[in-house]
């Protein structure tokens, strides 16, 4: 499984890379904080909503700490998504390293 650090993802976004952020947390978690521009599909809905994702785009999947998103990355890879990465440390690490103003939980 490929992983990307928050700093790598931030650099890619700043460079204008065609990158999709996929938030797989639950609705109540997203209500607390989110990365602007991310698509939200809770992990439990992924099977039913996989067609909303483009397998030809670069995807970076995140959750709170990175475990659920790692499972989603594995699921997507089994469904022929080859350009998918897990955000190391999830939104928690993003808040610590990239956006310290982001609420943490």
CSV table of N, CA and C in Angstrom, one decimal, residues 27-92:
chain,number,residue,atom,x,y,z
A,27,UNK,N,-20.2,10.9,9.6
A,27,UNK,CA,-20.7,12.3,9.5
A,27,UNK,C,-20.4,13.1,10.7
A,28,UNK,N,-20.5,12.6,11.9
A,28,UNK,CA,-20.3,13.3,13.1
A,28,UNK,C,-18.8,13.8,13.2
A,29,UNK,N,-17.9,13.0,12.7
A,29,UNK,CA,-16.5,13.3,12.7
A,29,UNK,C,-16.2,14.5,11.7
A,30,UNK,N,-16.8,14.4,10.5
A,30,UNK,CA,-16.6,15.4,9.5
A,30,UNK,C,-17.2,16.7,10.0
A,31,UNK,N,-18.3,16.7,10.8
A,31,UNK,CA,-18.8,17.9,11.4
A,31,UNK,C,-17.9,18.6,12.3
A,32,UNK,N,-16.9,17.9,12.9
A,32,UNK,CA,-15.9,18.5,13.8
A,32,UNK,C,-14.8,19.2,13.0
A,33,UNK,N,-14.4,18.6,12.0
A,33,UNK,CA,-13.3,19.2,11.2
A,33,UNK,C,-13.2,18.4,9.9
A,34,UNK,N,-12.6,19.1,8.9
A,34,UNK,CA,-12.4,18.5,7.6
A,34,UNK,C,-11.3,19.2,6.8
A,35,UNK,N,-10.8,18.6,5.8
A,35,UNK,CA,-9.8,19.2,4.9
A,35,UNK,C,-10.7,19.8,3.7
A,36,UNK,N,-10.5,21.1,3.5
A,36,UNK,CA,-11.3,21.7,2.5
A,36,UNK,C,-11.1,21.0,1.1
A,37,UNK,N,-12.3,20.9,0.5
A,37,UNK,CA,-12.3,20.3,-0.9
A,37,UNK,C,-12.4,18.8,-0.9
A,38,UNK,N,-12.3,18.1,0.2
A,38,UNK,CA,-12.4,16.6,0.3
A,38,UNK,C,-13.7,16.1,-0.1
A,39,UNK,N,-13.8,15.0,-0.7
A,39,UNK,CA,-15.0,14.2,-0.9
A,39,UNK,C,-15.3,13.4,0.3
A,40,UNK,N,-16.5,13.4,0.7
A,40,UNK,CA,-16.9,12.6,1.9
A,40,UNK,C,-17.7,11.4,1.6
A,41,UNK,N,-17.2,10.2,1.8
A,41,UNK,CA,-17.9,8.9,1.6
A,41,UNK,C,-17.5,8.1,2.8
A,42,UNK,N,-18.4,7.9,3.8
A,42,UNK,CA,-18.1,7.1,5.0
A,42,UNK,C,-17.7,5.7,4.6
A,43,UNK,N,-16.8,5.1,5.3
A,43,UNK,CA,-16.2,3.8,5.0
A,43,UNK,C,-17.4,2.8,4.8
A,44,UNK,N,-18.4,2.8,5.6
A,44,UNK,CA,-19.5,1.9,5.5
A,44,UNK,C,-20.3,2.0,4.3
A,45,UNK,N,-20.2,3.1,3.6
A,45,UNK,CA,-20.9,3.3,2.3
A,45,UNK,C,-20.1,3.1,1.1
A,46,UNK,N,-18.8,2.8,1.3
A,46,UNK,CA,-17.9,2.7,0.1
A,46,UNK,C,-18.4,1.7,-0.9
A,47,UNK,N,-18.8,0.5,-0.5
A,47,UNK,CA,-19.3,-0.5,-1.5
A,47,UNK,C,-20.4,0.1,-2.4
A,48,UNK,N,-21.4,0.7,-1.8
A,48,UNK,CA,-22.5,1.3,-2.6
A,48,UNK,C,-22.2,2.5,-3.4
A,49,UNK,N,-21.1,3.2,-3.0
A,49,UNK,CA,-20.8,4.5,-3.6
A,49,UNK,C,-19.5,4.5,-4.4
A,50,UNK,N,-18.9,3.4,-4.6
A,50,UNK,CA,-17.6,3.3,-5.3
A,50,UNK,C,-17.7,4.0,-6.7
A,51,UNK,N,-18.8,3.9,-7.4
A,51,UNK,CA,-19.0,4.5,-8.7
A,51,UNK,C,-18.9,6.0,-8.7
A,52,UNK,N,-18.9,6.6,-7.5
A,52,UNK,CA,-18.7,8.1,-7.5
A,52,UNK,C,-17.3,8.5,-7.6
A,53,UNK,N,-16.4,7.5,-7.6
A,53,UNK,CA,-14.9,7.8,-7.6
A,53,UNK,C,-14.4,7.4,-9.0
A,54,UNK,N,-13.4,8.1,-9.5
A,54,UNK,CA,-12.8,7.9,-10.7
A,54,UNK,C,-11.5,7.2,-10.5
A,55,UNK,N,-11.4,5.9,-11.0
A,55,UNK,CA,-10.1,5.1,-10.8
A,55,UNK,C,-8.9,5.7,-11.6
A,56,UNK,N,-9.2,6.6,-12.5
A,56,UNK,CA,-8.1,7.2,-13.2
A,56,UNK,C,-7.5,8.5,-12.6
A,57,UNK,N,-8.0,8.9,-11.5
A,57,UNK,CA,-7.5,10.1,-10.8
A,57,UNK,C,-6.7,9.6,-9.6
A,58,UNK,N,-5.8,10.5,-9.1
A,58,UNK,CA,-5.0,10.3,-7.9
A,58,UNK,C,-5.9,10.5,-6.7
A,59,UNK,N,-6.0,9.5,-5.8
A,59,UNK,CA,-6.8,9.6,-4.6
A,59,UNK,C,-5.9,9.5,-3.4
A,60,UNK,N,-6.2,10.3,-2.4
A,60,UNK,CA,-5.5,10.2,-1.1
A,60,UNK,C,-6.7,10.0,-0.1
A,61,UNK,N,-6.7,8.9,0.5
A,61,UNK,CA,-7.8,8.6,1.4
A,61,UNK,C,-7.3,8.8,2.9
A,62,UNK,N,-8.3,9.4,3.7
A,62,UNK,CA,-7.9,9.7,5.1
A,62,UNK,C,-9.1,9.4,6.0
A,63,UNK,N,-8.8,9.2,7.2
A,63,UNK,CA,-9.7,9.0,8.3
A,63,UNK,C,-9.2,9.8,9.5
A,64,UNK,N,-9.4,9.3,10.7
A,64,UNK,CA,-8.9,10.0,11.9
A,64,UNK,C,-7.4,9.8,12.1
A,65,UNK,N,-7.0,8.5,12.1
A,65,UNK,CA,-5.6,8.2,12.4
A,65,UNK,C,-5.0,7.3,11.3
A,66,UNK,N,-5.8,6.8,10.3
A,66,UNK,CA,-5.2,6.1,9.2
A,66,UNK,C,-5.5,4.7,9.1
A,67,UNK,N,-6.2,4.1,10.1
A,67,UNK,CA,-6.5,2.7,10.0
A,67,UNK,C,-7.7,2.4,9.1
A,68,UNK,N,-8.8,3.1,9.2
A,68,UNK,CA,-9.9,2.9,8.4
A,68,UNK,C,-9.6,3.2,6.9
A,69,UNK,N,-8.9,4.3,6.7
A,69,UNK,CA,-8.5,4.7,5.4
A,69,UNK,C,-7.6,3.7,4.7
A,70,UNK,N,-6.7,3.0,5.5
A,70,UNK,CA,-5.9,1.9,5.0
A,70,UNK,C,-6.8,0.8,4.5
A,71,UNK,N,-7.8,0.5,5.2
A,71,UNK,CA,-8.7,-0.6,4.8
A,71,UNK,C,-9.5,-0.2,3.5
A,72,UNK,N,-9.8,1.1,3.4
A,72,UNK,CA,-10.5,1.6,2.2
A,72,UNK,C,-9.5,1.6,1.0
A,73,UNK,N,-8.3,1.9,1.2
A,73,UNK,CA,-7.3,1.9,0.2
A,73,UNK,C,-7.2,0.4,-0.4
A,74,UNK,N,-7.1,-0.5,0.5
A,74,UNK,CA,-7.0,-1.9,0.1
A,74,UNK,C,-8.2,-2.4,-0.7
A,75,UNK,N,-9.4,-1.9,-0.2
A,75,UNK,CA,-10.6,-2.2,-0.9
A,75,UNK,C,-10.6,-1.6,-2.3
A,76,UNK,N,-10.2,-0.4,-2.4
A,76,UNK,CA,-10.1,0.3,-3.7
A,76,UNK,C,-9.1,-0.4,-4.7
A,77,UNK,N,-8.0,-0.8,-4.1
A,77,UNK,CA,-7.0,-1.5,-4.9
A,77,UNK,C,-7.6,-2.8,-5.5
A,78,UNK,N,-8.3,-3.5,-4.7
A,78,UNK,CA,-9.0,-4.7,-5.1
A,78,UNK,C,-10.0,-4.5,-6.2
A,79,UNK,N,-10.4,-3.2,-6.4
A,79,UNK,CA,-11.4,-2.8,-7.4
A,79,UNK,C,-10.7,-2.0,-8.5
A,80,UNK,N,-9.5,-2.3,-8.7
A,80,UNK,CA,-8.7,-1.7,-9.8
A,80,UNK,C,-8.4,-0.2,-9.7
A,81,UNK,N,-8.4,0.3,-8.5
A,81,UNK,CA,-7.9,1.7,-8.3
A,81,UNK,C,-6.4,1.6,-8.1
A,82,UNK,N,-5.6,2.0,-9.0
A,82,UNK,CA,-4.2,1.9,-8.9
A,82,UNK,C,-3.5,3.1,-8.5
A,83,UNK,N,-4.2,4.2,-8.4
A,83,UNK,CA,-3.6,5.5,-8.1
A,83,UNK,C,-4.2,6.0,-6.8
A,84,UNK,N,-4.1,5.2,-5.8
A,84,UNK,CA,-4.7,5.5,-4.4
A,84,UNK,C,-3.6,5.4,-3.4
A,85,UNK,N,-3.6,6.3,-2.4
A,85,UNK,CA,-2.7,6.3,-1.3
A,85,UNK,C,-3.4,6.6,0.0
A,86,UNK,N,-2.8,6.2,1.1
A,86,UNK,CA,-3.3,6.4,2.4
A,86,UNK,C,-2.6,7.6,3.0
A,87,UNK,N,-3.3,8.5,3.6
A,87,UNK,CA,-2.7,9.7,4.3
A,87,UNK,C,-2.2,9.2,5.7
A,88,UNK,N,-0.9,9.2,5.8
A,88,UNK,CA,-0.2,8.7,7.0
A,88,UNK,C,-0.7,9.5,8.2
A,89,UNK,N,-1.2,8.8,9.2
A,89,UNK,CA,-1.6,9.5,10.5
A,89,UNK,C,-2.9,10.2,10.4
A,90,UNK,N,-3.6,10.1,9.2
A,90,UNK,CA,-4.9,10.7,9.1
A,90,UNK,C,-5.0,12.2,9.3
A,91,UNK,N,-6.3,12.6,9.6
A,91,UNK,CA,-6.5,14.0,9.8
A,91,UNK,C,-5.9,14.5,11.1
A,92,UNK,N,-5.6,13.6,12.0
A,92,UNK,CA,-5.0,14.0,13.3
A,92,UNK,C,-3.6,14.5,12.9
